[in-house]
JSON list of C-alpha atoms in Angstrom, two decimals:
[
{"chain": "A", "resi": 1, "resn": "UNK", "atom": "CA", "xyz": [6.37, -9.62, 20.58]},
{"chain": "A", "resi": 2, "resn": "UNK", "atom": "CA", "xyz": [7.45, -6.44, 18.79]},
{"chain": "A", "resi": 3, "resn": "UNK", "atom": "CA", "xyz": [9.16, -7.26, 15.51]},
{"chain": "A", "resi": 4, "resn": "UNK", "atom": "CA", "xyz": [12.17, -5.18, 14.55]},
{"chain": "A", "resi": 5, "resn": "UNK", "atom": "CA", "xyz": [13.76, -4.32, 11.22]},
{"chain": "A", "resi": 6, "resn": "UNK", "atom": "CA", "xyz": [15.65, -7.64, 11.48]},
{"chain": "A", "resi": 7, "resn": "UNK", "atom": "CA", "xyz": [12.36, -9.49, 10.92]},
{"chain": "A", "resi": 8, "resn": "UNK", "atom": "CA", "xyz": [11.77, -7.89, 7.53]},
{"chain": "A", "resi": 9, "resn": "UNK", "atom": "CA", "xyz": [12.78, -9.51, 4.24]},
{"chain": "A", "resi": 10, "resn": "UNK", "atom": "CA", "xyz": [16.45, -8.95, 3.44]},
{"chain": "A", "resi": 11, "resn": "UNK", "atom": "CA", "xyz": [18.47, -9.14, 0.25]},
{"chain": "A", "resi": 12, "resn": "UNK", "atom": "CA", "xyz": [22.11, -8.65, -0.67]},
{"chain": "A", "resi": 13, "resn": "UNK", "atom": "CA", "xyz": [23.13, -8.44, -4.32]},
{"chain": "A", "resi": 14, "resn": "UNK", "atom": "CA", "xyz": [26.61, -9.80, -3.64]},
{"chain": "A", "resi": 15, "resn": "UNK", "atom": "CA", "xyz": [29.75, -8.27, -5.10]},
{"chain": "A", "resi": 16, "resn": "UNK", "atom": "CA", "xyz": [29.88, -6.82, -8.62]},
{"chain": "A", "resi": 17, "resn": "UNK", "atom": "CA", "xyz": [30.47, -10.42, -9.75]},
{"chain": "A", "resi": 18, "resn": "UNK", "atom": "CA", "xyz": [28.51, -12.48, -7.18]},
{"chain": "A", "resi": 19, "resn": "UNK", "atom": "CA", "xyz": [29.82, -15.91, -6.22]},
{"chain": "A", "resi": 20, "resn": "UNK", "atom": "CA", "xyz": [26.34, -17.32, -6.78]},
{"chain": "A", "resi": 21, "resn": "UNK", "atom": "CA", "xyz": [22.80, -17.23, -5.42]},
{"chain": "A", "resi": 22, "resn": "UNK", "atom": "CA", "xyz": [21.72, -18.37, -1.95]},
{"chain": "A", "resi": 23, "resn": "UNK", "atom": "CA", "xyz": [18.10, -18.51, -0.78]},
{"chain": "A", "resi": 24, "resn": "UNK", "atom": "CA", "xyz": [17.52, -18.77, 2.98]},
{"chain": "A", "resi": 25, "resn": "UNK", "atom": "CA", "xyz": [14.24, -19.91, 4.59]},
{"chain": "A", "resi": 26, "resn": "UNK", "atom": "CA", "xyz": [13.26, -19.15, 8.19]},
{"chain": "A", "resi": 27, "resn": "UNK", "atom": "CA", "xyz": [11.20, -21.32, 10.50]},
{"chain": "A", "resi": 28, "resn": "UNK", "atom": "CA", "xyz": [7.59, -21.68, 11.65]},
{"chain": "A", "resi": 29, "resn": "UNK", "atom": "CA", "xyz": [6.28, -18.67, 13.66]},
{"chain": "A", "resi": 30, "resn": "UNK", "atom": "CA", "xyz": [9.76, -17.12, 13.34]},
{"chain": "A", "resi": 31, "resn": "UNK", "atom": "CA", "xyz": [11.15, -14.49, 11.00]},
{"chain": "A", "resi": 32, "resn": "UNK", "atom": "CA", "xyz": [14.21, -13.54, 8.94]},
{"chain": "A", "resi": 33, "resn": "UNK", "atom": "CA", "xyz": [15.82, -12.31, 12.19]},
{"chain": "A", "resi": 34, "resn": "UNK", "atom": "CA", "xyz": [16.84, -15.88, 13.05]},
{"chain": "A", "resi": 35, "resn": "UNK", "atom": "CA", "xyz": [18.61, -16.22, 9.69]},
{"chain": "A", "resi": 36, "resn": "UNK", "atom": "CA", "xyz": [20.10, -12.75, 9.38]},
{"chain": "A", "resi": 37, "resn": "UNK", "atom": "CA", "xyz": [23.58, -13.64, 10.76]},
{"chain": "A", "resi": 38, "resn": "UNK", "atom": "CA", "xyz": [23.87, -16.47, 8.20]},
{"chain": "A", "resi": 39, "resn": "UNK", "atom": "CA", "xyz": [22.66, -14.18, 5.42]},
{"chain": "A", "resi": 40, "resn": "UNK", "atom": "CA", "xyz": [25.07, -11.39, 6.32]},
{"chain": "A", "resi": 41, "resn": "UNK", "atom": "CA", "xyz": [28.00, -13.81, 6.72]},
{"chain": "A", "resi": 42, "resn": "UNK", "atom": "CA", "xyz": [27.53, -15.27, 3.23]},
{"chain": "A", "resi": 43, "resn": "UNK", "atom": "CA", "xyz": [26.80, -11.89, 1.66]},
{"chain": "A", "resi": 44, "resn": "UNK", "atom": "CA", "xyz": [30.17, -10.83, 3.03]},
{"chain": "A", "resi": 45, "resn": "UNK", "atom": "CA", "xyz": [31.73, -13.78, 1.20]},
{"chain": "A", "resi": 46, "resn": "UNK", "atom": "CA", "xyz": [30.30, -12.54, -2.09]},
{"chain": "A", "resi": 47, "resn": "UNK", "atom": "CA", "xyz": [27.04, -14.47, -2.34]},
{"chain": "A", "resi": 48, "resn": "UNK", "atom": "CA", "xyz": [23.85, -12.88, -3.61]},
{"chain": "A", "resi": 49, "resn": "UNK", "atom": "CA", "xyz": [21.46, -13.70, -0.75]},
{"chain": "A", "resi": 50, "resn": "UNK", "atom": "CA", "xyz": [17.67, -13.59, -0.65]},
{"chain": "A", "resi": 51, "resn": "UNK", "atom": "CA", "xyz": [16.00, -13.97, 2.76]},
{"chain": "A", "resi": 52, "resn": "UNK", "atom": "CA", "xyz": [12.23, -13.61, 2.31]},
{"chain": "A", "resi": 53, "resn": "UNK", "atom": "CA", "xyz": [9.56, -13.28, 4.98]},
{"chain": "A", "resi": 54, "resn": "UNK", "atom": "CA", "xyz": [7.07, -16.14, 4.81]},
{"chain": "A", "resi": 55, "resn": "UNK", "atom": "CA", "xyz": [3.37, -15.21, 4.51]},
{"chain": "A", "resi": 56, "resn": "UNK", "atom": "CA", "xyz": [1.62, -14.79, 7.86]},
{"chain": "A", "resi": 57, "resn": "UNK", "atom": "CA", "xyz": [4.86, -14.33, 9.80]},
{"chain": "A", "resi": 58, "resn": "UNK", "atom": "CA", "xyz": [6.16, -11.32, 11.75]},
{"chain": "A", "resi": 59, "resn": "UNK", "atom": "CA", "xyz": [2.69, -9.76, 11.81]},
{"chain": "A", "resi": 60, "resn": "UNK", "atom": "CA", "xyz": [0.12, -11.38, 14.11]},
{"chain": "A", "resi": 61, "resn": "UNK", "atom": "CA", "xyz": [-0.77, -14.91, 15.13]},
{"chain": "A", "resi": 62, "resn": "UNK", "atom": "CA", "xyz": [-4.23, -14.28, 13.68]},
{"chain": "A", "resi": 63, "resn": "UNK", "atom": "CA", "xyz": [-2.76, -13.55, 10.26]},
{"chain": "A", "resi": 64, "resn": "UNK", "atom": "CA", "xyz": [-0.77, -16.78, 10.34]},
{"chain": "A", "resi": 65, "resn": "UNK", "atom": "CA", "xyz": [-4.02, -18.72, 10.76]},
{"chain": "A", "resi": 66, "resn": "UNK", "atom": "CA", "xyz": [-5.21, -17.43, 7.38]},
{"chain": "A", "resi": 67, "resn": "UNK", "atom": "CA", "xyz": [-2.23, -18.88, 5.48]},
{"chain": "A", "resi": 68, "resn": "UNK", "atom": "CA", "xyz": [-1.50, -22.40, 4.23]},
{"chain": "A", "resi": 69, "resn": "UNK", "atom": "CA", "xyz": [1.62, -24.45, 3.64]},
{"chain": "A", "resi": 70, "resn": "UNK", "atom": "CA", "xyz": [1.13, -23.76, -0.07]},
{"chain": "A", "resi": 71, "resn": "UNK", "atom": "CA", "xyz": [1.48, -20.04, 0.67]},
{"chain": "A", "resi": 72, "resn": "UNK", "atom": "CA", "xyz": [4.80, -20.60, 2.49]},
{"chain": "A", "resi": 73, "resn": "UNK", "atom": "CA", "xyz": [6.08, -22.93, -0.19]},
{"chain": "A", "resi": 74, "resn": "UNK", "atom": "CA", "xyz": [4.91, -20.69, -3.01]},
{"chain": "A", "resi": 75, "resn": "UNK", "atom": "CA", "xyz": [6.81, -17.78, -1.49]},
{"chain": "A", "resi": 76, "resn": "UNK", "atom": "CA", "xyz": [10.17, -19.58, -1.40]},
{"chain": "A", "resi": 77, "resn": "UNK", "atom": "CA", "xyz": [9.57, -21.28, -4.75]},
{"chain": "A", "resi": 78, "resn": "UNK", "atom": "CA", "xyz": [9.04, -17.94, -6.47]},
{"chain": "A", "resi": 79, "resn": "UNK", "atom": "CA", "xyz": [12.13, -16.55, -4.73]},
{"chain": "A", "resi": 80, "resn": "UNK", "atom": "CA", "xyz": [14.19, -19.56, -5.85]},
{"chain": "A", "resi": 81, "resn": "UNK", "atom": "CA", "xyz": [13.12, -19.13, -9.49]},
{"chain": "A", "resi": 82, "resn": "UNK", "atom": "CA", "xyz": [13.87, -15.39, -9.43]},
{"chain": "A", "resi": 83, "resn": "UNK", "atom": "CA", "xyz": [17.32, -15.95, -7.92]},
{"chain": "A", "resi": 84, "resn": "UNK", "atom": "CA", "xyz": [18.11, -18.77, -10.35]},
{"chain": "A", "resi": 85, "resn": "UNK", "atom": "CA", "xyz": [17.11, -16.69, -13.36]},
{"chain": "A", "resi": 86, "resn": "UNK", "atom": "CA", "xyz": [19.66, -14.11, -12.25]},
{"chain": "A", "resi": 87, "resn": "UNK", "atom": "CA", "xyz": [22.52, -16.34, -11.05]},
{"chain": "A", "resi": 88, "resn": "UNK", "atom": "CA", "xyz": [22.08, -19.81, -12.54]},
{"chain": "A", "resi": 89, "resn": "UNK", "atom": "CA", "xyz": [21.81, -22.89, -10.29]},
{"chain": "A", "resi": 90, "resn": "UNK", "atom": "CA", "xyz": [21.47, -21.73, -6.68]},
{"chain": "A", "resi": 91, "resn": "UNK", "atom": "CA", "xyz": [21.81, -23.12, -3.16]},
{"chain": "A", "resi": 92, "resn": "UNK", "atom": "CA", "xyz": [19.01, -23.14, -0.61]},
{"chain": "A", "resi": 93, "resn": "UNK", "atom": "CA", "xyz": [19.43, -23.11, 3.15]},
{"chain": "A", "resi": 94, "resn": "UNK", "atom": "CA", "xyz": [16.80, -23.44, 5.84]},
{"chain": "A", "resi": 95, "resn": "UNK", "atom": "CA", "xyz": [16.27, -23.73, 9.58]},
{"chain": "A", "resi": 96, "resn": "UNK", "atom": "CA", "xyz": [13.56, -25.94, 11.12]},
{"chain": "A", "resi": 97, "resn": "UNK", "atom": "CA", "xyz": [10.46, -25.61, 8.92]},
{"chain": "A", "resi": 98, "resn": "UNK", "atom": "CA", "xyz": [12.73, -23.62, 6.61]},
{"chain": "A", "resi": 99, "resn": "UNK", "atom": "CA", "xyz": [14.84, -26.76, 6.26]},
{"chain": "A", "resi": 100, "resn": "UNK", "atom": "CA", "xyz": [11.75, -28.70, 5.24]},
{"chain": "A", "resi": 101, "resn": "UNK", "atom": "CA", "xyz": [10.91, -26.00, 2.69]},
{"chain": "A", "resi": 102, "resn": "UNK", "atom": "CA", "xyz": [14.45, -26.14, 1.31]},
{"chain": "A", "resi": 103, "resn": "UNK", "atom": "CA", "xyz": [14.21, -29.91, 0.87]},
{"chain": "A", "resi": 104, "resn": "UNK", "atom": "CA", "xyz": [10.76, -29.58, -0.70]},
{"chain": "A", "resi": 105, "resn": "UNK", "atom": "CA", "xyz": [12.25, -27.18, -3.25]},
{"chain": "A", "resi": 106, "resn": "UNK", "atom": "CA", "xyz": [15.02, -29.65, -4.03]},
{"chain": "A", "resi": 107, "resn": "UNK", "atom": "CA", "xyz": [12.42, -32.38, -4.57]},
{"chain": "A", "resi": 108, "resn": "UNK", "atom": "CA", "xyz": [10.29, -30.26, -6.93]},
{"chain": "A", "resi": 109, "resn": "UNK", "atom": "CA", "xyz": [10.70, -31.72, -10.46]},
{"chain": "A", "resi": 110, "resn": "UNK", "atom": "CA", "xyz": [9.97, -28.33, -12.02]},
{"chain": "A", "resi": 111, "resn": "UNK", "atom": "CA", "xyz": [12.96, -26.84, -10.18]},
{"chain": "A", "resi": 112, "resn": "UNK", "atom": "CA", "xyz": [15.42, -29.45, -11.39]},
{"chain": "A", "resi": 113, "resn": "UNK", "atom": "CA", "xyz": [18.45, -27.62, -12.71]},
{"chain": "A", "resi": 114, "resn": "UNK", "atom": "CA", "xyz": [17.63, -24.49, -10.71]},
{"chain": "A", "resi": 115, "resn": "UNK", "atom": "CA", "xyz": [18.94, -25.87, -7.40]},
{"chain": "A", "resi": 116, "resn": "UNK", "atom": "CA", "xyz": [22.29, -27.56, -6.87]},
{"chain": "A", "resi": 117, "resn": "UNK", "atom": "CA", "xyz": [22.79, -27.77, -3.08]},
{"chain": "A", "resi": 118, "resn": "UNK", "atom": "CA", "xyz": [20.85, -27.68, 0.20]},
{"chain": "A", "resi": 119, "resn": "UNK", "atom": "CA", "xyz": [21.97, -26.74, 3.71]},
{"chain": "A", "resi": 120, "resn": "UNK", "atom": "CA", "xyz": [19.37, -27.90, 6.24]},
{"chain": "A", "resi": 121, "resn": "UNK", "atom": "CA", "xyz": [19.76, -26.90, 9.90]},
{"chain": "A", "resi": 122, "resn": "UNK", "atom": "CA", "xyz": [17.65, -28.93, 12.35]},
{"chain": "A", "resi": 123, "resn": "UNK", "atom": "CA", "xyz": [15.03, -29.56, 9.64]},
{"chain": "A", "resi": 124, "resn": "UNK", "atom": "CA", "xyz": [11.58, -30.49, 10.87]},
{"chain": "A", "resi": 125, "resn": "UNK", "atom": "CA", "xyz": [10.06, -33.70, 9.56]},
{"chain": "A", "resi": 126, "resn": "UNK", "atom": "CA", "xyz": [7.71, -34.83, 12.33]},
{"chain": "A", "resi": 127, "resn": "UNK", "atom": "CA", "xyz": [5.35, -33.41, 14.93]},
{"chain": "A", "resi": 128, "resn": "UNK", "atom": "CA", "xyz": [4.02, -34.88, 18.19]},
{"chain": "A", "resi": 129, "resn": "UNK", "atom": "CA", "xyz": [1.06, -37.21, 17.74]},
{"chain": "A", "resi": 130, "resn": "UNK", "atom": "CA", "xyz": [-1.28, -34.59, 19.19]},
{"chain": "A", "resi": 131, "resn": "UNK", "atom": "CA", "xyz": [-0.66, -32.46, 16.08]},
{"chain": "A", "resi": 132, "resn": "UNK", "atom": "CA", "xyz": [-2.80, -34.93, 14.14]},
{"chain": "A", "resi": 133, "resn": "UNK", "atom": "CA", "xyz": [-5.78, -33.36, 15.91]},
{"chain": "A", "resi": 134, "resn": "UNK", "atom": "CA", "xyz": [-4.79, -29.76, 15.23]},
{"chain": "A", "resi": 135, "resn": "UNK", "atom": "CA", "xyz": [-7.32, -29.05, 12.48]},
{"chain": "A", "resi": 136, "resn": "UNK", "atom": "CA", "xyz": [-10.07, -30.76, 14.48]},
{"chain": "A", "resi": 137, "resn": "UNK", "atom": "CA", "xyz": [-9.53, -28.80, 17.69]},
{"chain": "A", "resi": 138, "resn": "UNK", "atom": "CA", "xyz": [-8.53, -25.46, 16.10]},
{"chain": "A", "resi": 139, "resn": "UNK", "atom": "CA", "xyz": [-12.07, -23.99, 16.31]},
{"chain": "A", "resi": 140, "resn": "UNK", "atom": "CA", "xyz": [-12.05, -24.62, 20.08]},
{"chain": "A", "resi": 141, "resn": "UNK", "atom": "CA", "xyz": [-8.37, -24.30, 21.07]},
{"chain": "A", "resi": 142, "resn": "UNK", "atom": "CA", "xyz": [-7.06, -21.48, 18.91]},
{"chain": "A", "resi": 143, "resn": "UNK", "atom": "CA", "xyz": [-3.52, -21.07, 20.25]},
{"chain": "A", "resi": 144, "resn": "UNK", "atom": "CA", "xyz": [-0.92, -22.84, 22.37]},
{"chain": "A", "resi": 145, "resn": "UNK", "atom": "CA", "xyz": [2.28, -21.57, 24.03]},
{"chain": "A", "resi": 146, "resn": "UNK", "atom": "CA", "xyz": [4.93, -20.57, 21.50]},
{"chain": "A", "resi": 147, "resn": "UNK", "atom": "CA", "xyz": [8.09, -22.45, 20.55]},
{"chain": "A", "resi": 148, "resn": "UNK", "atom": "CA", "xyz": [10.51, -19.57, 20.00]},
{"chain": "A", "resi": 149, "resn": "UNK", "atom": "CA", "xyz": [13.93, -18.82, 21.47]},
{"chain": "A", "resi": 150, "resn": "UNK", "atom": "CA", "xyz": [15.28, -22.34, 21.98]},
{"chain": "A", "resi": 151, "resn": "UNK", "atom": "CA", "xyz": [18.83, -20.99, 22.35]},
{"chain": "A", "resi": 152, "resn": "UNK", "atom": "CA", "xyz": [21.64, -22.06, 24.66]},
{"chain": "A", "resi": 153, "resn": "UNK", "atom": "CA", "xyz": [23.49, -18.76, 24.39]},
{"chain": "A", "resi": 154, "resn": "UNK", "atom": "CA", "xyz": [22.46, -16.31, 27.11]},
{"chain": "A", "resi": 155, "resn": "UNK", "atom": "CA", "xyz": [20.89, -12.99, 26.20]},
{"chain": "A", "resi": 156, "resn": "UNK", "atom": "CA", "xyz": [19.65, -14.11, 22.76]},
{"chain": "A", "resi": 157, "resn": "UNK", "atom": "CA", "xyz": [15.99, -13.68, 21.92]},
{"chain": "A", "resi": 158, "resn": "UNK", "atom": "CA", "xyz": [14.26, -14.89, 18.79]},
{"chain": "A", "resi": 159, "resn": "UNK", "atom": "CA", "xyz": [11.70, -12.59, 17.20]},
{"chain": "A", "resi": 160, "resn": "UNK", "atom": "CA", "xyz": [8.82, -15.03, 16.96]},
{"chain": "A", "resi": 161, "resn": "UNK", "atom": "CA", "xyz": [5.17, -15.32, 17.93]},
{"chain": "A", "resi": 162, "resn": "UNK", "atom": "CA", "xyz": [4.52, -15.85, 21.62]},
{"chain": "A", "resi": 163, "resn": "UNK", "atom": "CA", "xyz": [1.54, -18.07, 20.83]},
{"chain": "A", "resi": 164, "resn": "UNK", "atom": "CA", "xyz": [1.24, -20.97, 18.39]},
{"chain": "A", "resi": 165, "resn": "UNK", "atom": "CA", "xyz": [-1.87, -20.87, 16.16]},
{"chain": "A", "resi": 166, "resn": "UNK", "atom": "CA", "xyz": [-3.32, -24.38, 16.21]},
{"chain": "A", "resi": 167, "resn": "UNK", "atom": "CA", "xyz": [-4.77, -24.15, 12.72]},
{"chain": "A", "resi": 168, "resn": "UNK", "atom": "CA", "xyz": [-1.32, -23.29, 11.37]},
{"chain": "A", "resi": 169, "resn": "UNK", "atom": "CA", "xyz": [0.08, -26.35, 13.14]},
{"chain": "A", "resi": 170, "resn": "UNK", "atom": "CA", "xyz": [-2.24, -28.42, 10.99]},
{"chain": "A", "resi": 171, "resn": "UNK", "atom": "CA", "xyz": [-0.74, -26.81, 7.89]},
{"chain": "A", "resi": 172, "resn": "UNK", "atom": "CA", "xyz": [2.78, -27.46, 9.20]},
{"chain": "A", "resi": 173, "resn": "UNK", "atom": "CA", "xyz": [1.85, -31.13, 9.64]},
{"chain": "A", "resi": 174, "resn": "UNK", "atom": "CA", "xyz": [0.73, -31.26, 5.99]},
{"chain": "A", "resi": 175, "resn": "UNK", "atom": "CA", "xyz": [4.00, -29.70, 4.83]},
{"chain": "A", "resi": 176, "resn": "UNK", "atom": "CA", "xyz": [6.13, -32.12, 6.84]},
{"chain": "A", "resi": 177, "resn": "UNK", "atom": "CA", "xyz": [4.18, -35.13, 5.63]},
{"chain": "A", "resi": 178, "resn": "UNK", "atom": "CA", "xyz": [4.47, -34.06, 2.00]},
{"chain": "A", "resi": 179, "resn": "UNK", "atom": "CA", "xyz": [8.19, -33.31, 2.32]},
{"chain": "A", "resi": 180, "resn": "UNK", "atom": "CA", "xyz": [8.93, -36.68, 3.96]},
{"chain": "A", "resi": 181, "resn": "UNK", "atom": "CA", "xyz": [7.06, -38.45, 1.18]},
{"chain": "A", "resi": 182, "resn": "UNK", "atom": "CA", "xyz": [9.16, -36.73, -1.49]},
{"chain": "A", "resi": 183, "resn": "UNK", "atom": "CA", "xyz": [12.63, -36.97, 0.07]},
{"chain": "A", "resi": 184, "resn": "UNK", "atom": "CA", "xyz": [13.59, -39.64, -2.45]},
{"chain": "A", "resi": 185, "resn": "UNK", "atom": "CA", "xyz": [13.40, -37.03, -5.21]},
{"chain": "A", "resi": 186, "resn": "UNK", "atom": "CA", "xyz": [16.17, -34.96, -3.58]},
{"chain": "A", "resi": 187, "resn": "UNK", "atom": "CA", "xyz": [19.29, -35.78, -5.61]},
{"chain": "A", "resi": 188, "resn": "UNK", "atom": "CA", "xyz": [21.43, -32.69, -4.95]},
{"chain": "A", "resi": 189, "resn": "UNK", "atom": "CA", "xyz": [24.09, -32.70, -2.20]},
{"chain": "A", "resi": 190, "resn": "UNK", "atom": "CA", "xyz": [22.78, -31.92, 1.27]},
{"chain": "A", "resi": 191, "resn": "UNK", "atom": "CA", "xyz": [24.65, -30.50, 4.26]},
{"chain": "A", "resi": 192, "resn": "UNK", "atom": "CA", "xyz": [22.69, -31.61, 7.31]},
{"chain": "A", "resi": 193, "resn": "UNK", "atom": "CA", "xyz": [23.51, -29.68, 10.50]},
{"chain": "A", "resi": 194, "resn": "UNK", "atom": "CA", "xyz": [21.98, -31.11, 13.67]},
{"chain": "A", "resi": 195, "resn": "UNK", "atom": "CA", "xyz": [22.02, -29.85, 17.24]},
{"chain": "A", "resi": 196, "resn": "UNK", "atom": "CA", "xyz": [22.74, -32.60, 19.76]},
{"chain": "A", "resi": 197, "resn": "UNK", "atom": "CA", "xyz": [20.20, -31.03, 22.15]},
{"chain": "A", "resi": 198, "resn": "UNK", "atom": "CA", "xyz": [17.08, -29.58, 20.52]},
{"chain": "A", "resi": 199, "resn": "UNK", "atom": "CA", "xyz": [13.87, -28.82, 22.45]},
{"chain": "A", "resi": 200, "resn": "UNK", "atom": "CA", "xyz": [11.86, -27.98, 19.32]},
{"chain": "A", "resi": 201, "resn": "UNK", "atom": "CA", "xyz": [12.72, -30.56, 16.63]},
{"chain": "A", "resi": 202, "resn": "UNK", "atom": "CA", "xyz": [13.92, -34.07, 17.54]},
{"chain": "A", "resi": 203, "resn": "UNK", "atom": "CA", "xyz": [17.48, -34.67, 16.28]},
{"chain": "A", "resi": 204, "resn": "UNK", "atom": "CA", "xyz": [16.14, -37.92, 14.81]},
{"chain": "A", "resi": 205, "resn": "UNK", "atom": "CA", "xyz": [14.32, -35.81, 12.19]},
{"chain": "A", "resi": 206, "resn": "UNK", "atom": "CA", "xyz": [17.73, -35.21, 10.62]},
{"chain": "A", "resi": 207, "resn": "UNK", "atom": "CA", "xyz": [18.22, -38.97, 10.47]},
{"chain": "A", "resi": 208, "resn": "UNK", "atom": "CA", "xyz": [14.95, -39.23, 8.52]},
{"chain": "A", "resi": 209, "resn": "UNK", "atom": "CA", "xyz": [16.34, -36.75, 6.01]},
{"chain": "A", "resi": 210, "resn": "UNK", "atom": "CA", "xyz": [19.71, -38.50, 5.74]},
{"chain": "A", "resi": 211, "resn": "UNK", "atom": "CA", "xyz": [18.04, -41.86, 5.15]},
{"chain": "A", "resi": 212, "resn": "UNK", "atom": "CA", "xyz": [15.46, -40.52, 2.70]},
{"chain": "A", "resi": 213, "resn": "UNK", "atom": "CA", "xyz": [17.33, -38.36, 0.21]},
{"chain": "A", "resi": 214, "resn": "UNK", "atom": "CA", "xyz": [19.13, -39.89, -2.77]},
{"chain": "A", "resi": 215, "resn": "UNK", "atom": "CA", "xyz": [21.92, -37.34, -3.12]},
{"chain": "A", "resi": 216, "resn": "UNK", "atom": "CA", "xyz": [25.16, -37.27, -1.09]},
{"chain": "A", "resi": 217, "resn": "UNK", "atom": "CA", "xyz": [24.79, -36.16, 2.53]},
{"chain": "A", "resi": 218, "resn": "UNK", "atom": "CA", "xyz": [27.37, -34.44, 4.70]},
{"chain": "A", "resi": 219, "resn": "UNK", "atom": "CA", "xyz": [26.60, -34.35, 8.44]},
{"chain": "A", "resi": 220, "resn": "UNK", "atom": "CA", "xyz": [27.60, -31.58, 10.87]},
{"chain": "A", "resi": 221, "resn": "UNK", "atom": "CA", "xyz": [27.08, -32.05, 14.61]},
{"chain": "A", "resi": 222, "resn": "UNK", "atom": "CA", "xyz": [26.32, -28.90, 16.59]},
{"chain": "A", "resi": 223, "resn": "UNK", "atom": "CA", "xyz": [27.30, -29.76, 20.15]},
{"chain": "A", "resi": 224, "resn": "UNK", "atom": "CA", "xyz": [26.95, -26.36, 21.84]},
{"chain": "A", "resi": 225, "resn": "UNK", "atom": "CA", "xyz": [23.67, -25.12, 20.42]},
{"chain": "A", "resi": 226, "resn": "UNK", "atom": "CA", "xyz": [19.98, -25.77, 20.86]},
{"chain": "A", "resi": 227, "resn": "UNK", "atom": "CA", "xyz": [17.43, -25.49, 18.03]},
{"chain": "A", "resi": 228, "resn": "UNK", "atom": "CA", "xyz": [18.27, -21.99, 16.79]},
{"chain": "A", "resi": 229, "resn": "UNK", "atom": "CA", "xyz": [21.85, -22.80, 15.88]},
{"chain": "A", "resi": 230, "resn": "UNK", "atom": "CA", "xyz": [22.06, -19.77, 13.60]},
{"chain": "A", "resi": 231, "resn": "UNK", "atom": "CA", "xyz": [21.88, -17.56, 16.71]},
{"chain": "A", "resi": 232, "resn": "UNK", "atom": "CA", "xyz": [23.73, -19.86, 19.08]},
{"chain": "A", "resi": 233, "resn": "UNK", "atom": "CA", "xyz": [27.28, -20.84, 20.07]},
{"chain": "A", "resi": 234, "resn": "UNK", "atom": "CA", "xyz": [27.86, -22.95, 16.94]},
{"chain": "A", "resi": 235, "resn": "UNK", "atom": "CA", "xyz": [26.86, -20.22, 14.48]},
{"chain": "A", "resi": 236, "resn": "UNK", "atom": "CA", "xyz": [30.40, -19.54, 13.28]},
{"chain": "A", "resi": 237, "resn": "UNK", "atom": "CA", "xyz": [31.08, -23.26, 12.87]},
{"chain": "A", "resi": 238, "resn": "UNK", "atom": "CA", "xyz": [27.86, -23.60, 10.88]},
{"chain": "A", "resi": 239, "resn": "UNK", "atom": "CA", "xyz": [28.61, -20.64, 8.63]},
{"chain": "A", "resi": 240, "resn": "UNK", "atom": "CA", "xyz": [32.14, -21.88, 7.87]},
{"chain": "A", "resi": 241, "resn": "UNK", "atom": "CA", "xyz": [30.83, -25.35, 7.03]},
{"chain": "A", "resi": 242, "resn": "UNK", "atom": "CA", "xyz": [28.07, -23.88, 4.87]},
{"chain": "A", "resi": 243, "resn": "UNK", "atom": "CA", "xyz": [30.52, -21.67, 2.95]},
{"chain": "A", "resi": 244, "resn": "UNK", "atom": "CA", "xyz": [32.89, -24.58, 2.36]},
{"chain": "A", "resi": 245, "resn": "UNK", "atom": "CA", "xyz": [30.04, -26.84, 1.23]},
{"chain": "A", "resi": 246, "resn": "UNK", "atom": "CA", "xyz": [28.60, -24.25, -1.17]},
{"chain": "A", "resi": 247, "resn": "UNK", "atom": "CA", "xyz": [31.99, -23.49, -2.68]},
{"chain": "A", "resi": 248, "resn": "UNK", "atom": "CA", "xyz": [32.30, -27.19, -3.40]},
{"chain": "A", "resi": 249, "resn": "UNK", "atom": "CA", "xyz": [28.87, -27.77, -4.91]},
{"chain": "A", "resi": 250, "resn": "UNK", "atom": "CA", "xyz": [27.63, -24.50, -6.45]},
{"chain": "A", "resi": 251, "resn": "UNK", "atom": "CA", "xyz": [29.15, -23.71, -9.85]},
{"chain": "A", "resi": 252, "resn": "UNK", "atom": "CA", "xyz": [30.59, -20.23, -10.32]},
{"chain": "A", "resi": 253, "resn": "UNK", "atom": "CA", "xyz": [28.28, -18.21, -12.59]},
{"chain": "A", "resi": 254, "resn": "UNK", "atom": "CA", "xyz": [29.67, -17.90, -16.07]},
{"chain": "A", "resi": 255, "resn": "UNK", "atom": "CA", "xyz": [32.54, -20.26, -15.22]},
{"chain": "A", "resi": 256, "resn": "UNK", "atom": "CA", "xyz": [34.53, -17.50, -13.53]}
]
């Protein structure tokens, strides 16, 4: 897979008086390309948007094997703190593993007061039972077929790795397990967008989130999209719901 400019980190400062800060987190083996339409939509509405590239992504599968879940989390945590220092309490949105990272940020006690809303799109919380063996078999079975481009809309291609590094799957399992365990610490409002048909993350993972968090939850059903809803038929519906939700729950900087 050749990665284009769309897979690089992307930032938008917002208008001269930004509506607020929004951090967006992409998914496992993917890149900012899958989140770029969401980022550009909200930047056009006046939000200051930060869309980082997670360590080990959009380079090579081999590089991903050298990273850990702490590297991915540390990247978005630092971005969240930087954005919050500039704009006050921010919102965080994420797709798939990015949704898990967003929820992990909201559960972090040291980030309390920095985050005020989460938008999670098909957030991952579980993996197949075989993933429990990932770290054991990684020295023998290094990669598996990739999971990218689960899109209903024709002609859409995700920029993602074509192979799945097994060692990295073990790290993903650790991240999901930790995030599930800490869902009860999430007290900010959550918009939970779930595709009815998803070949990558079971829709029941969203139910785990809804049942586990302590803050208010708003559900959005995506009936015409597969996993990558940000690139699929329901993208406009998702972006409108996200903008409405953030306007409701993110305070305007400086009380403007």
